[in-house]
Structures are given as structure tokens and as C-alpha cells.
Amino acid sequence: RIEEFAAILLDVRMPEMDGFETAERLRRLDKVRFSPIIFTSAYDKTMGQLTRGYVAGATDFLFSPLDADLLKLKVATYVQMYLRSEALRLQIFQLNVSLQSLQAELARKEPAENGLKTRIRELEDVISELNRQTVGSLF
């Protein structure tokens, strides 16, 4: 069972499967497709290594020796971004529930009330804007 993650830390060199291959596989899974991946490496601080990491799905790259304070700040930033995205998703869900309720009420009433139609259009606009912001804020 795959969980959602606010941030994923991957070492480039791991036994059996390296971090690049792991990241490529993670990017194929719906629940972690957009989770930020921070690669760490004590080896090969070259542009080729960085390029390979970003092509594999990295969001960030840190080389050893790791600065613990910098790592904490980066992870905290990604967690904060994740929490904002989750709050937007919840707001979109709640607005969709309200919209469906209004649409059901409208369908039951003949002739339709203009105020209800206006409120539905407003909710649709808000949902569209929140969806646009959420997609724009993905990693």
C-alpha cells in the first residue's frame, strides 16, 4: 500500500536499486507522482549527476556532508507546500459538495431561481480558480 509523502529523501547510491531508478518508479505511482524528491549524494558532484537526478524526478539535490540545518529547512518548506496543497484540495472538495447540493436543489425546483443559478456559477468559478492554483503549485 502506497502512502502520500510531503517529501522523499533518497540517497543516489543504494544497494540493488539506485536512487535514480527508485525515483523513476515513484514518479509512476499516483500517490507520490508529485511528491518532492530530495536526492543526497556523497559521490560525483558533477553536472551529469545533477542532470541525471532531475531527469529521474528530483526536486532538489544535496551533497554530503549534509548540513543538518539546511536539510531541516528544505524539508520544512516542502512539508509546508504539501500542507497548503492539501488545504486547497479539501477546500475544492467542500466546494464541489456545495455545488452538487445546489445543483440538486435547482433540479428539484421549477422554474429555477436566478439566485441559485448565480451562486452555482460563482462556485464553479471559485472551484476552477482553486484547481488552477493547485495545479500551478505542484512540484
Coordinates of N, CA and C in Angstrom, one line a residue:
R1 N 0.8 -1.2 0.0 CA 0.0 0.0 0.0 C 0.9 1.2 0.0
I2 N 0.7 2.1 -0.9 CA 1.5 3.3 -1.1 C 0.8 4.5 -0.3
E3 N 1.6 5.2 0.5 CA 1.2 6.4 1.2 C 1.5 7.6 0.4
E4 N 1.0 8.7 0.9 CA 1.4 10.0 0.3 C 2.5 10.6 1.2
F5 N 3.4 11.3 0.6 CA 4.5 11.9 1.4 C 4.7 13.3 1.0
A6 N 5.0 14.1 2.0 CA 5.2 15.6 1.8 C 6.6 15.8 1.2
A7 N 7.5 14.9 1.5 CA 8.9 15.0 0.9 C 9.5 13.6 1.0
I8 N 10.3 13.3 0.0 CA 11.0 12.0 0.0 C 12.5 12.2 -0.1
L9 N 13.3 11.6 0.8 CA 14.8 11.8 0.7 C 15.3 10.5 0.2
L10 N 16.1 10.6 -0.9 CA 16.7 9.4 -1.5 C 18.2 9.6 -1.6
D11 N 19.0 8.5 -1.2 CA 20.4 8.5 -1.5 C 20.6 8.1 -2.9
V12 N 21.5 8.6 -3.6 CA 21.8 8.2 -5.0 C 22.3 6.8 -5.1
R13 N 23.1 6.4 -4.1 CA 23.7 5.1 -4.1 C 23.1 4.2 -3.1
M14 N 22.3 3.2 -3.5 CA 21.7 2.3 -2.6 C 21.9 0.9 -3.2
P15 N 21.9 -0.1 -2.3 CA 22.1 -1.5 -2.8 C 20.9 -1.9 -3.7
E16 N 21.2 -2.7 -4.6 CA 20.2 -3.3 -5.5 C 19.6 -2.3 -6.5
M17 N 19.0 -1.3 -6.1 CA 18.4 -0.3 -7.0 C 18.8 1.1 -6.5
D18 N 19.4 1.9 -7.5 CA 19.9 3.2 -7.1 C 18.8 4.2 -6.9
G19 N 19.1 5.4 -6.4 CA 18.1 6.4 -6.2 C 17.4 6.9 -7.4
F20 N 18.2 6.9 -8.5 CA 17.6 7.4 -9.8 C 16.5 6.4 -10.3
E21 N 16.7 5.1 -10.2 CA 15.7 4.2 -10.6 C 14.5 4.2 -9.7
T22 N 14.8 4.3 -8.4 CA 13.7 4.4 -7.4 C 12.8 5.6 -7.7
A23 N 13.5 6.8 -8.0 CA 12.7 8.0 -8.3 C 11.8 7.8 -9.5
E24 N 12.4 7.2 -10.5 CA 11.7 7.0 -11.8 C 10.4 6.1 -11.5
R25 N 10.6 5.1 -10.7 CA 9.5 4.2 -10.3 C 8.4 5.0 -9.5
L26 N 8.9 5.8 -8.6 CA 8.0 6.6 -7.7 C 7.1 7.5 -8.6
R27 N 7.7 8.1 -9.6 CA 7.0 9.1 -10.4 C 5.9 8.4 -11.2
R28 N 5.9 7.1 -11.3 CA 4.8 6.4 -12.0 C 3.6 6.0 -11.1
L29 N 3.8 6.3 -9.8 CA 2.7 6.0 -8.8 C 1.9 7.2 -8.5
D30 N 0.6 7.1 -8.6 CA -0.3 8.3 -8.5 C -0.1 9.0 -7.1
K31 N 0.0 8.3 -6.0 CA 0.0 9.0 -4.7 C 1.3 9.7 -4.5
V32 N 2.4 9.4 -5.2 CA 3.7 10.1 -4.9 C 4.2 10.8 -6.2
R33 N 3.4 10.8 -7.2 CA 3.8 11.3 -8.5 C 4.4 12.8 -8.4
F34 N 3.7 13.6 -7.5 CA 4.1 15.0 -7.4 C 4.8 15.3 -6.0
S35 N 5.1 14.2 -5.3 CA 5.9 14.4 -4.0 C 7.3 14.9 -4.3
P36 N 7.8 15.9 -3.7 CA 9.2 16.3 -3.9 C 10.2 15.3 -3.5
I37 N 11.2 15.1 -4.3 CA 12.2 14.1 -4.0 C 13.5 14.9 -3.9
I38 N 14.2 14.7 -2.7 CA 15.5 15.4 -2.5 C 16.5 14.3 -2.5
F39 N 17.4 14.3 -3.5 CA 18.5 13.4 -3.6 C 19.6 13.8 -2.7
T40 N 20.3 12.8 -2.1 CA 21.5 13.1 -1.4 C 22.6 12.3 -2.0
S41 N 23.8 12.8 -2.0 CA 24.9 12.0 -2.6 C 26.3 12.5 -2.0
A42 N 27.1 11.5 -1.7 CA 28.5 11.8 -1.3 C 29.4 11.6 -2.5
Y43 N 28.9 11.3 -3.6 CA 29.8 11.0 -4.8 C 29.4 11.9 -6.0
D44 N 30.4 12.0 -6.9 CA 30.2 12.5 -8.2 C 29.4 13.8 -8.2
K45 N 30.0 14.9 -7.8 CA 29.3 16.2 -7.7 C 29.5 16.9 -9.1
T46 N 28.9 16.2 -10.1 CA 29.1 16.8 -11.5 C 27.7 17.2 -12.1
M47 N 27.8 18.0 -13.1 CA 26.6 18.4 -13.8 C 25.8 17.1 -14.4
G48 N 26.6 16.1 -14.8 CA 25.9 14.9 -15.3 C 25.1 14.2 -14.2
Q49 N 25.7 14.2 -13.0 CA 24.9 13.6 -11.8 C 23.7 14.4 -11.5
L50 N 23.8 15.7 -11.5 CA 22.6 16.6 -11.3 C 21.6 16.4 -12.3
T51 N 22.0 16.4 -13.6 CA 21.1 16.2 -14.7 C 20.4 14.9 -14.6
R52 N 21.1 13.8 -14.3 CA 20.5 12.5 -14.2 C 19.5 12.5 -13.1
G53 N 19.8 13.2 -12.0 CA 18.8 13.3 -10.9 C 17.6 14.0 -11.3
Y54 N 17.7 15.1 -11.9 CA 16.5 15.9 -12.3 C 15.7 15.2 -13.3
V55 N 16.3 14.5 -14.3 CA 15.6 13.8 -15.3 C 14.8 12.6 -14.6
A56 N 15.4 12.0 -13.6 CA 14.8 10.9 -12.9 C 13.6 11.4 -12.0
G57 N 13.5 12.7 -11.8 CA 12.4 13.2 -11.0 C 12.7 14.0 -9.7
A58 N 14.0 14.3 -9.6 CA 14.4 15.1 -8.4 C 13.8 16.5 -8.4
T59 N 13.5 16.9 -7.2 CA 13.1 18.3 -7.0 C 14.2 19.1 -6.4
D60 N 15.1 18.4 -5.7 CA 16.3 19.1 -5.1 C 17.4 18.1 -5.0
F61 N 18.6 18.6 -4.8 CA 19.8 17.8 -4.7 C 20.8 18.3 -3.7
L62 N 21.2 17.5 -2.7 CA 22.1 17.9 -1.7 C 23.3 16.9 -1.7
F63 N 24.5 17.5 -1.5 CA 25.7 16.7 -1.5 C 26.2 16.6 0.0
S64 N 26.8 15.5 0.3 CA 27.5 15.3 1.6 C 28.8 16.0 1.6
P65 N 29.2 16.5 2.7 CA 28.5 16.3 4.0 C 27.2 17.2 4.1
L66 N 26.2 16.6 4.5 CA 24.9 17.3 4.6 C 24.9 18.3 5.8
D67 N 24.4 19.5 5.5 CA 24.2 20.5 6.5 C 22.8 20.2 7.2
A68 N 22.8 19.8 8.4 CA 21.5 19.4 9.0 C 20.5 20.5 9.1
D69 N 21.0 21.7 9.4 CA 20.0 22.8 9.4 C 19.4 23.1 8.1
L70 N 20.2 23.1 7.0 CA 19.7 23.3 5.6 C 18.7 22.2 5.3
L71 N 19.1 21.0 5.6 CA 18.2 19.9 5.3 C 16.8 20.0 6.0
K72 N 16.9 20.4 7.3 CA 15.6 20.7 8.0 C 14.8 21.8 7.4
L73 N 15.4 22.9 7.0 CA 14.7 24.0 6.3 C 14.1 23.5 5.0
K74 N 14.8 22.8 4.2 CA 14.3 22.3 2.9 C 13.1 21.4 3.1
V75 N 13.2 20.5 4.0 CA 12.1 19.5 4.3 C 10.9 20.3 4.9
A76 N 11.2 21.2 5.8 CA 10.1 22.0 6.3 C 9.3 22.8 5.3
T77 N 10.1 23.4 4.3 CA 9.5 24.1 3.2 C 8.6 23.2 2.3
Y78 N 9.1 22.0 2.0 CA 8.3 21.1 1.2 C 7.1 20.6 2.0
V79 N 7.2 20.4 3.3 CA 6.0 20.0 4.1 C 5.0 21.1 4.1
Q80 N 5.5 22.3 4.2 CA 4.5 23.5 4.2 C 3.8 23.6 2.9
M81 N 4.5 23.4 1.8 CA 3.9 23.4 0.5 C 2.9 22.3 0.4
Y82 N 3.2 21.1 0.9 CA 2.3 20.0 0.8 C 1.0 20.3 1.6
L83 N 1.2 20.9 2.8 CA 0.0 21.2 3.7 C -0.9 22.2 3.0
R84 N -0.3 23.2 2.3 CA -1.1 24.2 1.6 C -1.9 23.5 0.4
S85 N -1.2 22.6 -0.3 CA -1.9 21.9 -1.4 C -3.0 21.1 -0.8
E86 N -2.8 20.4 0.3 CA -3.9 19.6 0.9 C -5.0 20.5 1.4
A87 N -4.8 21.7 1.9 CA -5.8 22.6 2.3 C -6.6 23.0 1.1
L88 N -6.0 23.3 0.0 CA -6.7 23.7 -1.2 C -7.5 22.5 -1.8
R89 N -7.0 21.3 -1.7 CA -7.7 20.1 -2.2 C -9.0 19.9 -1.3
L90 N -8.9 20.1 0.0 CA -10.0 20.0 0.9 C -11.0 21.1 0.6
Q91 N -10.6 22.3 0.4 CA -11.5 23.4 0.0 C -12.2 23.1 -1.3
I92 N -11.5 22.6 -2.3 CA -12.1 22.2 -3.6 C -13.2 21.1 -3.3
F93 N -12.8 20.1 -2.5 CA -13.8 19.0 -2.3 C -15.1 19.6 -1.6
Q94 N -14.9 20.5 -0.6 CA -16.1 21.0 0.1 C -16.9 21.9 -0.8
L95 N -16.2 22.6 -1.7 CA -17.0 23.5 -2.7 C -17.7 22.6 -3.7
N96 N -17.1 21.5 -4.1 CA -17.8 20.6 -5.0 C -19.0 20.0 -4.4
V97 N -18.9 19.6 -3.1 CA -20.1 19.1 -2.3 C -21.2 20.2 -2.3
S98 N -20.8 21.4 -2.0 CA -21.8 22.5 -2.0 C -22.5 22.7 -3.4
L99 N -21.6 22.6 -4.4 CA -22.1 22.8 -5.8 C -23.1 21.7 -6.1
Q100 N -22.8 20.5 -5.8 CA -23.7 19.4 -6.1 C -25.0 19.5 -5.4
S101 N -24.9 20.0 -4.2 CA -26.1 20.2 -3.4 C -27.0 21.3 -4.0
L102 N -26.4 22.4 -4.4 CA -27.1 23.4 -5.1 C -27.7 23.0 -6.4
Q103 N -26.9 22.2 -7.2 CA -27.4 21.7 -8.5 C -28.6 20.7 -8.2
A104 N -28.6 19.9 -7.2 CA -29.7 19.0 -6.9 C -30.9 19.8 -6.5
E105 N -30.7 20.9 -5.7 CA -31.8 21.7 -5.3 C -32.4 22.4 -6.5
L106 N -31.6 22.9 -7.4 CA -32.0 23.6 -8.6 C -32.8 22.6 -9.5
A107 N -32.4 21.4 -9.6 CA -33.1 20.4 -10.4 C -34.5 20.1 -9.9
R108 N -34.7 20.2 -8.5 CA -36.0 20.0 -7.9 C -36.9 21.1 -8.0
K109 N -36.4 22.3 -8.3 CA -37.3 23.5 -8.3 C -37.6 23.9 -9.8
E110 N -38.8 24.1 -10.1 CA -39.3 24.6 -11.4 C -40.2 25.8 -11.2
P111 N -40.0 26.9 -11.8 CA -38.8 27.3 -12.6 C -37.6 27.6 -11.7
A112 N -36.4 27.5 -12.2 CA -35.2 27.6 -11.5 C -35.1 29.1 -11.0
E113 N -34.6 29.2 -9.8 CA -34.4 30.5 -9.2 C -33.1 31.1 -9.7
N114 N -33.2 32.4 -10.1 CA -32.0 33.1 -10.6 C -30.9 33.2 -9.6
G115 N -31.2 33.4 -8.3 CA -30.2 33.5 -7.3 C -29.4 32.2 -7.2
L116 N -30.1 31.1 -7.3 CA -29.4 29.8 -7.2 C -28.5 29.6 -8.4
K117 N -28.9 29.9 -9.5 CA -28.1 29.8 -10.7 C -26.8 30.7 -10.6
T118 N -27.0 31.9 -10.1 CA -25.9 32.8 -9.9 C -24.9 32.2 -8.9
R119 N -25.4 31.6 -7.8 CA -24.5 31.0 -6.7 C -23.7 29.8 -7.3
I120 N -24.4 29.1 -8.1 CA -23.8 27.9 -8.8 C -22.6 28.4 -9.7
R121 N -22.9 29.4 -10.5 CA -21.8 29.9 -11.4 C -20.6 30.4 -10.6
E122 N -20.9 31.1 -9.4 CA -19.9 31.6 -8.6 C -19.0 30.5 -8.0
L123 N -19.7 29.4 -7.5 CA -19.0 28.3 -7.0 C -18.1 27.6 -8.1
E124 N -18.7 27.5 -9.3 CA -17.9 26.9 -10.4 C -16.7 27.7 -10.7
D125 N -16.8 29.0 -10.6 CA -15.7 29.9 -10.9 C -14.6 29.8 -9.8
V126 N -15.0 29.7 -8.5 CA -14.1 29.5 -7.4 C -13.4 28.2 -7.5
I127 N -14.1 27.1 -7.8 CA -13.5 25.8 -8.0 C -12.5 25.8 -9.1
S128 N -12.8 26.4 -10.2 CA -11.9 26.5 -11.4 C -10.6 27.2 -11.0
E129 N -10.8 28.3 -10.3 CA -9.6 29.1 -9.9 C -8.7 28.3 -8.9
L130 N -9.4 27.6 -7.9 CA -8.6 26.8 -7.0 C -7.9 25.7 -7.6
N131 N -8.6 25.0 -8.6 CA -7.9 24.0 -9.3 C -6.7 24.5 -10.1
R132 N -6.9 25.7 -10.7 CA -5.8 26.3 -11.4 C -4.6 26.6 -10.5
Q133 N -4.9 27.1 -9.3 CA -3.8 27.4 -8.3 C -3.2 26.1 -7.8
T134 N -4.0 25.1 -7.6 CA -3.4 23.8 -7.1 C -2.5 23.2 -8.1
V135 N -2.9 23.1 -9.4 CA -2.1 22.6 -10.4 C -0.8 23.4 -10.6
G136 N -0.9 24.7 -10.5 CA 0.2 25.6 -10.6 C 1.2 25.5 -9.4
S137 N 0.7 25.0 -8.3 CA 1.6 24.9 -7.1 C 2.2 23.5 -7.0
L138 N 1.9 22.6 -7.9 CA 2.5 21.3 -7.8 C 4.0 21.3 -8.1
F139 N 4.7 20.3 -7.6 CA 6.2 20.4 -7.7 C 6.7 20.0 -9.0

